[in-house]
Coordinates of C-alpha atoms in Angstrom, one line a residue:
Chain E
X3 CA 0.0 0.0 0.0
X4 CA 1.4 3.4 -0.9
X5 CA 1.3 6.1 1.7
X6 CA 0.0 9.3 0.2
X7 CA 1.1 12.5 1.8
X8 CA -2.0 14.4 2.9
X9 CA -2.7 17.6 1.0
X10 CA -2.7 20.8 2.9
X11 CA -4.7 23.9 1.9
X12 CA -3.0 26.2 -0.7
X13 CA -1.2 29.2 0.9
X14 CA -3.1 32.5 1.0
X15 CA -0.5 33.9 -1.4
X16 CA -1.3 31.1 -3.9
X17 CA -5.0 31.7 -3.6
X18 CA -4.4 35.4 -4.3
X19 CA -2.5 34.5 -7.4
X20 CA -5.2 32.2 -8.7
X21 CA -7.9 34.8 -8.0
X22 CA -5.9 37.5 -9.8
X23 CA -5.6 35.1 -12.8
X24 CA -9.4 34.7 -12.9
X25 CA -10.1 38.4 -12.6
X26 CA -7.6 39.4 -15.2
X27 CA -8.9 36.8 -17.7
X28 CA -12.4 38.1 -17.1
X29 CA -11.5 41.8 -17.6
X30 CA -9.6 41.0 -20.8
X31 CA -12.6 39.2 -22.2
X32 CA -15.4 41.5 -21.1
X33 CA -13.8 44.7 -19.8
X34 CA -13.6 46.3 -16.4
X35 CA -17.3 46.9 -16.2
X36 CA -17.9 43.1 -15.9
X37 CA -16.4 43.3 -12.4
X38 CA -18.7 44.0 -9.4
X39 CA -17.7 46.5 -6.8
X40 CA -16.4 43.9 -4.4
X41 CA -14.4 42.3 -7.2
X42 CA -12.8 45.6 -8.0
X43 CA -11.6 45.9 -4.4
X44 CA -10.4 42.3 -4.6
X45 CA -8.5 43.1 -7.7
X46 CA -6.4 45.7 -6.0
X47 CA -5.8 43.4 -3.0
X48 CA -4.8 40.3 -4.9
X49 CA -2.7 42.4 -7.2
X50 CA -0.6 43.6 -4.3
X51 CA -0.4 40.2 -2.8
X52 CA 0.7 38.6 -6.0
X53 CA 3.3 41.3 -6.4
X54 CA 4.7 40.4 -3.0
X55 CA 4.8 36.7 -4.0
X56 CA 6.7 37.6 -7.1
X57 CA 9.2 39.7 -5.2
X58 CA 9.7 36.9 -2.6
X59 CA 10.1 34.2 -5.2
X60 CA 12.8 36.2 -6.9
X61 CA 14.6 36.9 -3.7
X62 CA 14.6 33.2 -3.0
X63 CA 16.3 32.6 -6.3
X64 CA 13.4 30.9 -7.9
X65 CA 13.3 31.7 -11.6
X66 CA 11.4 28.9 -13.2
X67 CA 8.2 28.8 -15.2
X68 CA 6.1 29.8 -12.3
X69 CA 7.9 33.0 -11.7
X70 CA 7.7 33.8 -15.4
X71 CA 4.0 33.1 -15.6
X72 CA 3.5 35.2 -12.5
X73 CA 5.6 37.9 -14.1
X74 CA 3.3 37.8 -17.1
X75 CA 0.2 37.9 -15.0
X76 CA 1.5 40.9 -13.1
X77 CA 2.4 42.6 -16.4
X78 CA -1.1 42.0 -17.7
X79 CA -2.7 43.2 -14.5
X80 CA -0.7 46.4 -14.1
X81 CA -2.5 48.5 -16.8
X82 CA -5.8 47.3 -15.4
X83 CA -5.0 48.4 -11.8
X84 CA -3.3 51.6 -12.8
X85 CA -5.0 53.2 -15.8
X86 CA -2.6 55.4 -17.7
X87 CA -2.7 59.1 -16.6
X88 CA -3.1 60.3 -20.2
X89 CA -6.7 59.9 -21.2
X90 CA -7.4 60.6 -24.8
X91 CA -10.9 61.3 -26.0
X92 CA -12.4 60.6 -29.4
X93 CA -11.1 61.9 -32.7
X94 CA -13.7 64.6 -32.5
X95 CA -12.5 65.8 -29.1
X96 CA -9.0 65.8 -30.4
X97 CA -9.8 68.0 -33.4
X98 CA -12.1 70.4 -31.6
X99 CA -10.2 70.7 -28.3
X100 CA -6.8 69.1 -28.0
X101 CA -5.2 70.2 -31.3
X102 CA -6.1 73.9 -31.0
X103 CA -5.0 73.9 -27.4
X104 CA -1.7 72.3 -28.3
X105 CA -1.2 74.9 -31.1
X106 CA -1.7 77.8 -28.7
X107 CA 0.5 76.2 -26.1
X108 CA 3.4 75.8 -28.6
X109 CA 2.7 79.1 -30.4
X110 CA 6.2 80.5 -29.8
X111 CA 7.9 77.6 -31.5
X112 CA 5.5 77.9 -34.4
X113 CA 6.3 81.6 -34.7
X114 CA 10.0 80.7 -34.8
X115 CA 9.3 78.2 -37.6
X116 CA 7.3 80.9 -39.4
X117 CA 10.2 83.3 -39.1
X118 CA 12.7 80.9 -40.5
X119 CA 10.4 80.2 -43.4
X120 CA 9.8 83.9 -44.1
X121 CA 13.5 84.6 -44.0
X122 CA 14.0 81.8 -46.4
X123 CA 11.4 83.3 -48.7
X124 CA 13.0 86.7 -48.5
X125 CA 16.4 85.2 -49.3
X126 CA 15.0 83.2 -52.2
X127 CA 13.3 86.2 -53.7
X128 CA 16.3 88.4 -53.4
X129 CA 18.7 85.8 -54.7
X130 CA 16.6 85.0 -57.8
X131 CA 15.9 88.6 -58.7
X132 CA 19.6 89.4 -58.6
X133 CA 20.8 86.4 -60.4
X134 CA 18.9 84.1 -62.8
X135 CA 21.1 81.1 -61.9
X136 CA 20.4 81.5 -58.2
X137 CA 17.7 78.9 -58.3
X138 CA 20.2 76.3 -59.5
X139 CA 22.6 77.1 -56.7
X140 CA 20.2 77.4 -53.9
X141 CA 17.7 74.7 -54.7
X142 CA 19.6 72.3 -56.8
X143 CA 20.1 71.4 -60.4
X144 CA 17.2 71.5 -62.7
X145 CA 15.2 73.9 -60.6
X146 CA 15.7 76.9 -62.9
X147 CA 13.8 75.1 -65.6
X148 CA 11.2 73.8 -63.1
X149 CA 10.4 77.2 -61.9
X150 CA 10.1 78.5 -65.4
X151 CA 7.7 75.7 -66.2
X152 CA 5.6 76.4 -63.2
X153 CA 5.3 80.1 -64.1
X154 CA 4.5 79.2 -67.8
X155 CA 1.6 77.0 -66.7
X156 CA -0.4 80.0 -65.7
X157 CA 0.0 81.9 -68.9
X158 CA -2.8 82.3 -71.4
X159 CA -5.4 80.9 -69.0
X160 CA -4.6 77.3 -70.1
X161 CA -6.2 74.3 -68.4
X162 CA -2.9 72.9 -67.2
X163 CA -4.5 70.4 -64.9
X164 CA -7.6 69.1 -66.7
X165 CA -10.5 67.8 -64.7
X166 CA -9.7 64.3 -65.8
X167 CA -6.4 64.2 -63.9
X168 CA -7.4 66.0 -60.8
X169 CA -8.0 62.9 -58.6
X170 CA -4.6 61.6 -59.4
X171 CA -3.0 65.0 -58.6
X172 CA -4.9 65.2 -55.4
X173 CA -3.8 61.8 -54.2
X174 CA -0.2 62.4 -55.2
X175 CA 0.0 65.8 -53.6
X176 CA -1.7 64.7 -50.4
X177 CA 0.6 61.7 -49.8
X178 CA 3.7 63.7 -50.7
X179 CA 2.8 66.5 -48.3
X180 CA 2.2 64.1 -45.5
X181 CA 5.5 62.5 -46.1
X182 CA 7.2 65.9 -46.0
X183 CA 5.4 66.8 -42.7
X184 CA 6.5 63.5 -41.1
X185 CA 10.1 64.2 -42.3
X186 CA 9.9 67.7 -40.8
X187 CA 8.8 66.2 -37.5
X188 CA 11.3 63.4 -37.4
X189 CA 14.3 65.3 -38.5
X190 CA 13.9 67.7 -35.6
X191 CA 15.8 65.1 -33.5
X192 CA 18.9 65.9 -35.6
X193 CA 19.7 68.8 -33.3
X194 CA 16.8 70.8 -34.9
X195 CA 18.9 71.0 -38.1
X196 CA 16.6 68.9 -40.2
X197 CA 13.5 70.9 -39.5
X198 CA 15.3 74.2 -40.0
X199 CA 16.7 73.0 -43.3
X200 CA 13.3 72.0 -44.5
X201 CA 11.8 75.4 -43.5
X202 CA 14.6 77.3 -45.1
X203 CA 14.4 75.2 -48.3
X204 CA 10.7 75.5 -48.7
X205 CA 10.9 79.2 -47.9
X206 CA 13.5 79.7 -50.6
X207 CA 11.4 77.8 -53.0
X208 CA 8.4 80.1 -52.4
X209 CA 10.5 83.2 -52.6
X210 CA 12.1 82.1 -55.8
X211 CA 8.9 81.0 -57.5
X212 CA 7.3 84.4 -56.5
X213 CA 10.0 86.3 -58.4
X214 CA 9.9 84.0 -61.4
X215 CA 6.1 84.3 -61.6
X216 CA 6.4 88.0 -61.4
X217 CA 8.9 88.0 -64.2
X218 CA 6.4 86.1 -66.3
X219 CA 3.7 88.5 -65.3
X220 CA 1.3 85.8 -64.1
X221 CA 1.1 86.8 -60.5
X222 CA -2.7 86.9 -60.2
X223 CA -3.2 83.5 -61.9
X224 CA -0.4 81.9 -59.8
X225 CA -1.4 83.2 -56.5
X226 CA -5.0 82.6 -57.2
X227 CA -3.9 79.0 -57.7
X228 CA -1.9 78.8 -54.5
X229 CA -4.2 80.6 -52.2
X230 CA -7.1 78.2 -51.6
X231 CA -4.9 75.3 -50.5
X232 CA -1.8 77.3 -49.5
X233 CA -3.6 79.0 -46.6
X234 CA -3.8 75.5 -44.9
X235 CA -0.8 73.7 -46.4
X236 CA 1.8 76.3 -45.5
X237 CA 0.7 76.6 -41.9
X238 CA 0.6 72.8 -41.8
X239 CA 4.2 72.4 -42.9
X240 CA 5.2 75.2 -40.5
X241 CA 3.5 73.4 -37.6
X242 CA 5.0 70.1 -38.4
X243 CA 8.5 71.6 -38.5
X244 CA 7.8 73.4 -35.2
X245 CA 6.9 70.1 -33.7
X246 CA 10.2 68.7 -34.9
X247 CA 11.9 71.7 -33.3
X248 CA 10.2 71.0 -29.9
X249 CA 11.8 67.5 -29.9
X250 CA 15.2 68.8 -31.2
X251 CA 15.3 71.4 -28.5
X252 CA 14.6 68.9 -25.8
X253 CA 17.5 66.8 -27.2
X254 CA 19.9 69.7 -27.3
X255 CA 19.1 71.3 -24.0
X256 CA 17.2 68.9 -21.7
X257 CA 17.4 71.2 -18.7
X258 CA 17.6 69.3 -15.5
X259 CA 16.2 66.1 -16.8
X260 CA 18.0 63.1 -18.4
X261 CA 18.1 63.7 -22.1
X262 CA 16.1 60.6 -22.9
X263 CA 13.3 61.6 -20.5
X264 CA 13.2 65.1 -21.8
X265 CA 13.0 64.0 -25.4
X266 CA 10.3 61.5 -24.6
X267 CA 8.2 64.2 -22.9
X268 CA 8.7 66.7 -25.7
X269 CA 7.7 64.1 -28.3
X270 CA 4.5 63.4 -26.4
X271 CA 3.8 67.1 -26.3
X272 CA 4.6 67.5 -30.0
X273 CA 2.8 64.5 -31.6
X274 CA -0.7 65.9 -31.4
X275 CA 0.6 68.7 -33.7
X276 CA 1.7 66.1 -36.3
X277 CA -1.6 64.3 -36.1
X278 CA -3.6 67.5 -36.7
X279 CA -1.2 68.5 -39.5
X280 CA -2.0 65.2 -41.3
X281 CA -5.7 66.0 -41.2
X282 CA -5.0 69.6 -42.5
X283 CA -2.9 68.2 -45.3
X284 CA -5.7 65.9 -46.4
X285 CA -7.9 68.9 -46.7
X286 CA -5.2 70.9 -48.5
X287 CA -4.6 68.0 -50.9
X288 CA -8.2 67.8 -51.9
X289 CA -8.4 71.5 -52.4
X290 CA -5.1 71.6 -54.4
X291 CA -6.3 68.8 -56.6
X292 CA -9.8 69.9 -57.3
X293 CA -10.4 73.5 -56.5
X294 CA -7.1 75.4 -57.0
X295 CA -6.4 74.4 -60.6
X296 CA -9.8 75.5 -61.8
X297 CA -9.5 78.1 -64.5
X298 CA -13.2 78.7 -64.6
X299 CA -12.8 80.6 -61.3
X300 CA -11.3 84.0 -61.5
X301 CA -8.5 84.9 -59.1
X302 CA -10.6 87.2 -57.0
X303 CA -13.1 84.4 -56.4
X304 CA -10.2 82.1 -55.4
X305 CA -8.8 84.7 -53.1
X306 CA -12.2 85.1 -51.5
X307 CA -12.5 81.3 -51.0
X308 CA -9.0 81.3 -49.5
X309 CA -9.9 84.1 -47.2
X310 CA -12.9 82.2 -46.0
X311 CA -10.9 79.0 -45.4
X312 CA -8.3 81.0 -43.6
X313 CA -10.8 82.6 -41.4
X314 CA -12.2 79.2 -40.4
X315 CA -8.7 78.0 -39.7
X316 CA -7.8 80.9 -37.5
X317 CA -11.1 80.8 -35.6
X318 CA -10.7 77.1 -35.0
X319 CA -7.2 77.6 -33.6
X320 CA -8.1 80.6 -31.5
X321 CA -11.3 79.4 -30.1
X322 CA -11.1 75.6 -30.1
X323 CA -11.1 74.0 -26.7
X324 CA -11.1 77.3 -24.8
X325 CA -14.2 76.6 -22.7
X326 CA -12.5 74.0 -20.6
X327 CA -9.0 75.4 -20.7
X328 CA -7.1 75.2 -17.5
X329 CA -4.4 77.7 -16.7
X330 CA -1.8 75.0 -16.5
X331 CA -1.2 73.1 -19.7
X332 CA -2.2 69.5 -19.5
X333 CA 0.3 67.0 -20.9
Chain I
X22 CA 23.5 35.1 -30.7
X23 CA 25.3 36.2 -27.6
X24 CA 23.9 37.1 -24.3
X25 CA 20.4 38.4 -24.3
X26 CA 19.9 41.2 -21.9
X27 CA 17.2 41.3 -19.3
X28 CA 15.5 44.5 -18.4
X29 CA 13.5 45.1 -15.3
X30 CA 10.8 47.6 -15.2
X31 CA 9.7 48.8 -11.8
X32 CA 6.1 49.7 -11.5
X33 CA 4.7 52.3 -9.2
X34 CA 4.5 50.0 -6.2
X35 CA 8.0 48.6 -6.7
X36 CA 6.8 45.5 -8.4
X37 CA 9.5 44.3 -10.8
X38 CA 8.5 43.1 -14.2
X39 CA 11.3 41.3 -16.0
X40 CA 11.6 41.0 -19.7
X41 CA 14.2 39.8 -22.2
X42 CA 15.3 42.4 -24.7
X43 CA 15.2 41.5 -28.4
X44 CA 18.5 41.5 -30.2
X45 CA 19.4 43.0 -33.5
X46 CA 19.1 39.7 -35.3
X47 CA 15.5 39.0 -34.2
X48 CA 14.5 42.6 -35.0
X49 CA 15.8 42.3 -38.5
X50 CA 14.0 39.0 -38.9
X51 CA 10.7 40.7 -37.9
X52 CA 11.6 43.6 -40.2
X53 CA 12.2 41.2 -43.1
X54 CA 8.8 39.5 -42.6
X55 CA 7.0 42.8 -42.2
X56 CA 8.6 44.2 -45.3
X57 CA 7.8 41.1 -47.3
X58 CA 4.2 41.4 -46.2
X59 CA 4.0 45.0 -47.1
X60 CA 5.3 44.2 -50.5
X61 CA 2.8 41.4 -50.9
X62 CA -0.1 43.7 -49.9
X63 CA 1.0 46.3 -52.4
X64 CA 1.2 43.7 -55.1
X65 CA -2.2 42.5 -54.2
X66 CA -3.7 46.0 -54.3
X67 CA -2.1 46.7 -57.7
X68 CA -3.5 43.4 -59.1
X69 CA -7.0 44.0 -57.6
X70 CA -6.8 47.6 -59.0
X71 CA -5.9 46.4 -62.5
X72 CA -8.7 43.9 -62.4
X73 CA -11.2 46.7 -61.8
X74 CA -9.7 49.0 -64.4
X75 CA -11.9 49.4 -67.4
X76 CA -9.2 48.8 -69.8
X77 CA -5.4 48.8 -69.4
X78 CA -4.8 50.3 -72.8
X79 CA -5.5 54.1 -72.7
X80 CA -5.3 53.8 -68.9
X81 CA -5.0 57.5 -68.4
X82 CA -7.9 58.5 -70.6
X83 CA -10.8 57.2 -68.5
X84 CA -12.1 59.1 -65.6
X85 CA -13.1 56.0 -63.5
X86 CA -9.6 54.7 -64.1
X87 CA -8.1 57.8 -62.8
X88 CA -10.1 57.6 -59.6
X89 CA -9.0 54.0 -59.3
X90 CA -5.4 54.9 -59.6
X91 CA -5.8 57.7 -57.1
X92 CA -7.4 55.2 -54.7
X93 CA -4.6 52.8 -55.2
X94 CA -2.0 55.5 -54.6
X95 CA -3.7 56.3 -51.3
X96 CA -3.9 52.7 -50.2
X97 CA -0.3 52.1 -51.1
X98 CA 0.6 55.1 -49.0
X99 CA -1.4 53.6 -46.1
X100 CA 0.4 50.3 -46.5
X101 CA 3.8 51.9 -46.6
X102 CA 3.4 54.5 -43.8
X103 CA 0.5 53.1 -41.8
X104 CA 1.3 49.4 -41.6
X105 CA 3.3 49.5 -38.4
X106 CA 1.2 52.1 -36.7
X107 CA -2.1 50.2 -37.4
X108 CA -0.7 46.8 -36.3
X109 CA 1.2 48.0 -33.3
X110 CA -1.9 49.9 -32.0
X111 CA -4.4 47.1 -32.6
X112 CA -2.3 44.1 -31.7
X113 CA -0.9 45.5 -28.5
X114 CA 2.6 46.1 -29.8
X115 CA 2.8 43.3 -32.2
X116 CA 3.0 43.0 -36.0
X117 CA 3.0 39.8 -38.2
X118 CA 6.7 40.1 -38.5
X119 CA 7.2 40.5 -34.7
X120 CA 4.9 37.6 -34.0
X121 CA 7.0 35.5 -36.4
X122 CA 10.2 36.5 -34.5
X123 CA 8.5 36.2 -31.1
X124 CA 8.8 39.9 -30.2
X125 CA 6.6 42.6 -28.9
X126 CA 6.7 46.3 -28.4
X127 CA 6.0 47.5 -24.8
X128 CA 6.2 50.9 -23.2
X129 CA 8.9 51.2 -20.6
X130 CA 6.4 52.4 -18.0
X131 CA 4.5 49.1 -18.1
X132 CA 1.5 50.3 -20.0
X133 CA 0.2 48.9 -23.3
X134 CA 1.4 50.6 -26.4
X135 CA -1.0 53.4 -27.3
X136 CA -1.7 55.0 -30.7
X137 CA 0.5 58.0 -30.1
X138 CA 3.4 55.9 -29.0
X139 CA 3.0 53.8 -32.1
X140 CA 2.9 57.0 -34.2
X141 CA 6.1 58.3 -32.6
X142 CA 8.2 55.2 -32.9
X143 CA 7.2 54.7 -36.5
X144 CA 7.5 58.3 -37.7
X145 CA 11.1 58.2 -36.6
X146 CA 11.8 55.3 -38.9
X147 CA 12.8 57.6 -41.7
X148 CA 15.7 58.8 -39.5
X149 CA 16.5 55.3 -38.2
X150 CA 16.8 54.2 -41.8
X151 CA 19.6 56.6 -42.6
X152 CA 22.0 56.4 -44.3
X153 CA 20.8 53.0 -45.6
X154 CA 19.1 49.9 -44.2
X155 CA 18.7 51.3 -40.7
X156 CA 22.3 52.4 -40.2
X157 CA 21.3 54.9 -37.5
X158 CA 18.9 52.5 -35.9
X159 CA 21.5 49.7 -35.7
X160 CA 24.0 52.1 -34.2
X161 CA 21.6 53.2 -31.6
X162 CA 20.6 49.7 -30.7
X163 CA 24.3 48.8 -30.4
X164 CA 25.2 51.7 -28.2
X165 CA 22.1 51.7 -26.1
X166 CA 21.9 49.4 -23.1
X167 CA 18.3 48.7 -23.7
X168 CA 18.7 48.0 -27.4
X169 CA 16.5 51.0 -28.4
X170 CA 16.6 52.5 -31.8
X171 CA 15.8 56.2 -32.2
X172 CA 12.1 55.5 -32.5
X173 CA 12.1 53.6 -29.3
X174 CA 13.9 56.4 -27.5
X175 CA 11.5 59.0 -28.6
X176 CA 8.4 56.9 -27.9
X177 CA 9.7 55.4 -24.6
X178 CA 9.3 51.8 -25.9
X179 CA 11.2 48.6 -25.7
X180 CA 11.2 45.6 -27.9
X181 CA 11.1 42.4 -25.9
X182 CA 10.9 38.6 -26.4
X183 CA 7.6 37.0 -25.8
X184 CA 8.1 33.6 -24.3
X185 CA 5.3 31.8 -25.9
X186 CA 6.7 28.3 -25.1
X187 CA 6.3 28.6 -21.4
X188 CA 2.9 30.2 -21.7
X189 CA 1.6 27.1 -23.4
X190 CA 2.9 24.6 -20.9
X191 CA 1.0 25.1 -17.7
X192 CA -0.1 21.6 -17.2
X193 CA 2.6 19.3 -18.3
X194 CA 5.5 20.5 -16.3
X195 CA 4.6 18.1 -13.6
X196 CA 6.0 20.1 -10.8
X197 CA 5.8 23.8 -9.9
X198 CA 6.4 25.5 -6.5
X199 CA 2.8 26.5 -6.7
X200 CA 1.8 22.9 -6.2
X201 CA 4.5 22.7 -3.6
X202 CA 2.3 24.7 -1.3
X203 CA -0.3 21.9 -1.4
X204 CA 2.1 19.1 -0.3
X205 CA 3.6 19.2 3.1
X206 CA 7.3 18.9 3.9
X207 CA 9.0 15.5 4.2
X208 CA 10.0 14.6 7.7
X209 CA 13.6 15.0 8.6
X210 CA 16.2 17.7 9.3
X211 CA 15.7 20.9 7.3
X212 CA 18.1 21.2 4.5
X213 CA 20.6 24.2 4.6
X214 CA 19.1 25.7 1.5
X215 CA 20.8 29.0 1.9
X216 CA 24.0 27.4 0.7
X217 CA 22.5 27.1 -2.8
X218 CA 23.6 29.5 -5.5
X219 CA 21.2 30.9 -8.1
X220 CA 22.8 28.6 -10.7
X221 CA 22.0 25.5 -8.6
X222 CA 18.4 26.6 -8.1
X223 CA 18.1 27.2 -11.8
X224 CA 19.6 23.8 -12.6
X225 CA 17.1 22.1 -10.3
X226 CA 14.1 24.1 -11.5
X227 CA 15.0 23.6 -15.2
X228 CA 15.3 19.9 -14.8
X229 CA 12.0 19.6 -12.9
X230 CA 10.3 21.6 -15.6
X231 CA 11.6 19.8 -18.6
X232 CA 12.0 16.3 -17.3
X233 CA 8.8 14.9 -18.8
X234 CA 10.1 15.6 -22.2
X235 CA 13.2 13.6 -21.7
X236 CA 13.6 9.9 -22.7
X237 CA 13.6 7.7 -19.6
X238 CA 17.3 6.9 -19.5
X239 CA 18.4 10.5 -20.1
X240 CA 16.0 11.6 -17.4
X241 CA 17.4 9.2 -14.9
X242 CA 21.0 10.1 -15.6
X243 CA 20.2 13.8 -15.4
X244 CA 18.4 13.3 -12.1
X245 CA 21.4 11.6 -10.6
X246 CA 23.7 14.3 -11.9
X247 CA 21.7 17.2 -10.7
X248 CA 20.9 15.7 -7.4
X249 CA 24.6 14.9 -6.8
X250 CA 25.6 18.5 -7.5
X251 CA 22.9 19.9 -5.2
X252 CA 23.8 17.5 -2.4
X253 CA 27.5 18.5 -2.8
X254 CA 26.5 22.2 -2.5
X255 CA 24.4 21.4 0.6
X256 CA 27.4 19.6 2.1
X257 CA 25.5 16.4 2.4
X258 CA 27.2 13.0 2.0
X259 CA 26.8 11.7 -1.6
X260 CA 24.4 8.9 -0.9
X261 CA 22.7 10.4 2.1
X262 CA 19.2 9.5 1.5
X263 CA 17.3 6.5 0.1
X264 CA 14.7 8.9 -1.3
X265 CA 14.7 9.1 -5.1
X266 CA 16.7 11.8 -6.8
X267 CA 13.8 13.5 -8.4
X268 CA 11.9 13.5 -5.1
X269 CA 14.9 15.1 -3.5
X270 CA 15.0 17.9 -6.0
X271 CA 11.3 18.5 -5.6
X272 CA 11.8 18.8 -1.9
X273 CA 14.6 21.3 -2.4
X274 CA 12.4 23.5 -4.5
X275 CA 9.5 23.1 -2.2
X276 CA 11.7 24.0 0.7
X277 CA 12.8 27.1 -1.1
X278 CA 9.3 28.2 -1.8
X279 CA 8.3 27.5 1.8
X280 CA 11.2 29.5 3.2
X281 CA 10.1 32.4 1.0
X282 CA 6.6 32.2 2.5
X283 CA 5.0 31.5 -0.9

C-alpha cells in the first residue's frame, strides 16, 4: 500500500495569485465593467499580494516557469489596476479641443518656424531677382527650368490640370505633403537642423517662384492657384516643422532632466501637432487637386475662398477648446 | 546570438517586471517578414486595382480609371506608412513580423502601447533608416543598453521577447512551486538551502520543468547528476538518502518556496 502525503490547503498567497488570474482573464474578455464593486476591491488586494509573491520568489532565487508566468500575470494586471494618466478622447474631441490647445501652447515655436520660413522666402526672392542662376545654386540642379515651367503653366489661361487628372494629382499631392510633414517632424531630432533646413528650403522655394512668376507677369493667376490650398498647407508644414523643433530642442538642452526623458516628454507634447497636420494636409490636398487648378474661377473668387478658409482656420485655432482650458497646460 | 539582456521595469509600487530584450538579429527578422508582407499587400492592391480597371490600354484616358489609380496610390501610401502604426496599436505592440520573431513592443512604463506611442516610434523610422538599411537604428541599438533604436527612445518603448513556449505549458511541467504549497514537507532535518547559489536553483528548476520531455534513461541520468551537485553544495554526504533523486530535487524547490513564504 502506498502512503499518500495528505494535501494541505494552498497558501493565501497562492490563492491570491489564482484569484488574480481569474479576474484578469475576465477583464480581458469582457472589460472592467464586468467586475462587481467587491471584485474591483479584490483586484487591488490580490494584485498587491501577487506582487509580493513575485518579489519573494525572486529573492529566494526561484526563476522557473512559475515565476515567469506570475511575471506575465503581473504585467497583464498592471495596466488594469493603474489606468494610464493620459486619457485621450475621441477623434472629434482631439480635433475640436486638443489640437487647437496644443497649437496655442506651442505658439512660440510655431512663430519661430514661421520666421525661418519667411527669412528663407526673402532670401530666395532676393537671390533669384539678382541672379537668374540663383535657383540652380540654392535649390539644386534642374530647378531653374522647373520654376520657369511652373510660371508658364499660368500663362494664357490654359487648363494645365484638366479635370480628368485631378483625382490623381490630389492623391499624389496629399501623400507627398504628409511624407514631408513626417520628415519635418522626425528630422527635428537631428539637433533641430533637419527641421530648420526643411523650413529654409521651402521658404527659398516660395520666394524664388514668386519672383519668377512676377517676371512672367502671371502673379494673379499663380497666387489665385496657390491661395485656396496654401492657406492651410503652409501653416501645416510650419506646424510640423515646429513640432520637430520641440523635440530637437529637448534633445539639445534637456534642462535638469535626463536627455532621454526630456526627449520623450517633448515628443508626447509634439505628436498631437503632427496628427492635426496630417488632417490639415488631407484637406489641402483635396483643395489643391480639385479647386485650386480650376480656370473657370477668376483669381478674385479664389482669393475670397482662400480668405474664407483661412478665417475658419484661425477661428478654430483661436477658439477651439477654450471653454474648458485650465491655466496649467495638460500634458 | 550572444547574451540576451534582461530589463527590469519597476512599477509604481515597486513590483518588478522582468523582460528579455530583443537583439538586432530578431528585430531584423521581424523587419524582413513585415517588409515582405508590405510588398505582398502592395502587389495585391495593384493586381486588384488592375482587375477593376476598365481597360489597361488608354489607362489615363478614362475618368473612372483615374479615380481608381488615385485610390490605389492612397492605399499604397497607407500600407507603406500606416502598416506599423495600425498593427502596433491594434495588436498591442505586435506585428505579423514581430509575431514570427517572437517579439513585442512594450512601453517602458509598463502600460500597453497606445496610438501616439506607435505613431512616434514609426514616424522616426525615416531617420533610423539613414544612411541605408537602418544604419542609424542599428548604431543606436548597439550603443544603447536597452537596445533601443531612435524611434524607441522618442516613444519610450522597448522591444522584448515574448516567451510563448512557457505560456503554453502550464499543465505538463509536472511540478511547480505552486503545487509545492499543497504538499507538506517531508520529515527530517531541514536542508541548509541557503547554501545554494542561483545557478544551482536554476539547474534544479529547469530539470524539474523539462523532465517529462526527456527519454527515460536520459532523465534518470540527469536526475542523478543534478541531485549529486545539489547534495554537494548542501554539504550532504553523496548517498545520504534513500529517497529518489527527483523526489529530493522536488523537496529542495518546495523548501525554497516555503522558506520564502510562498
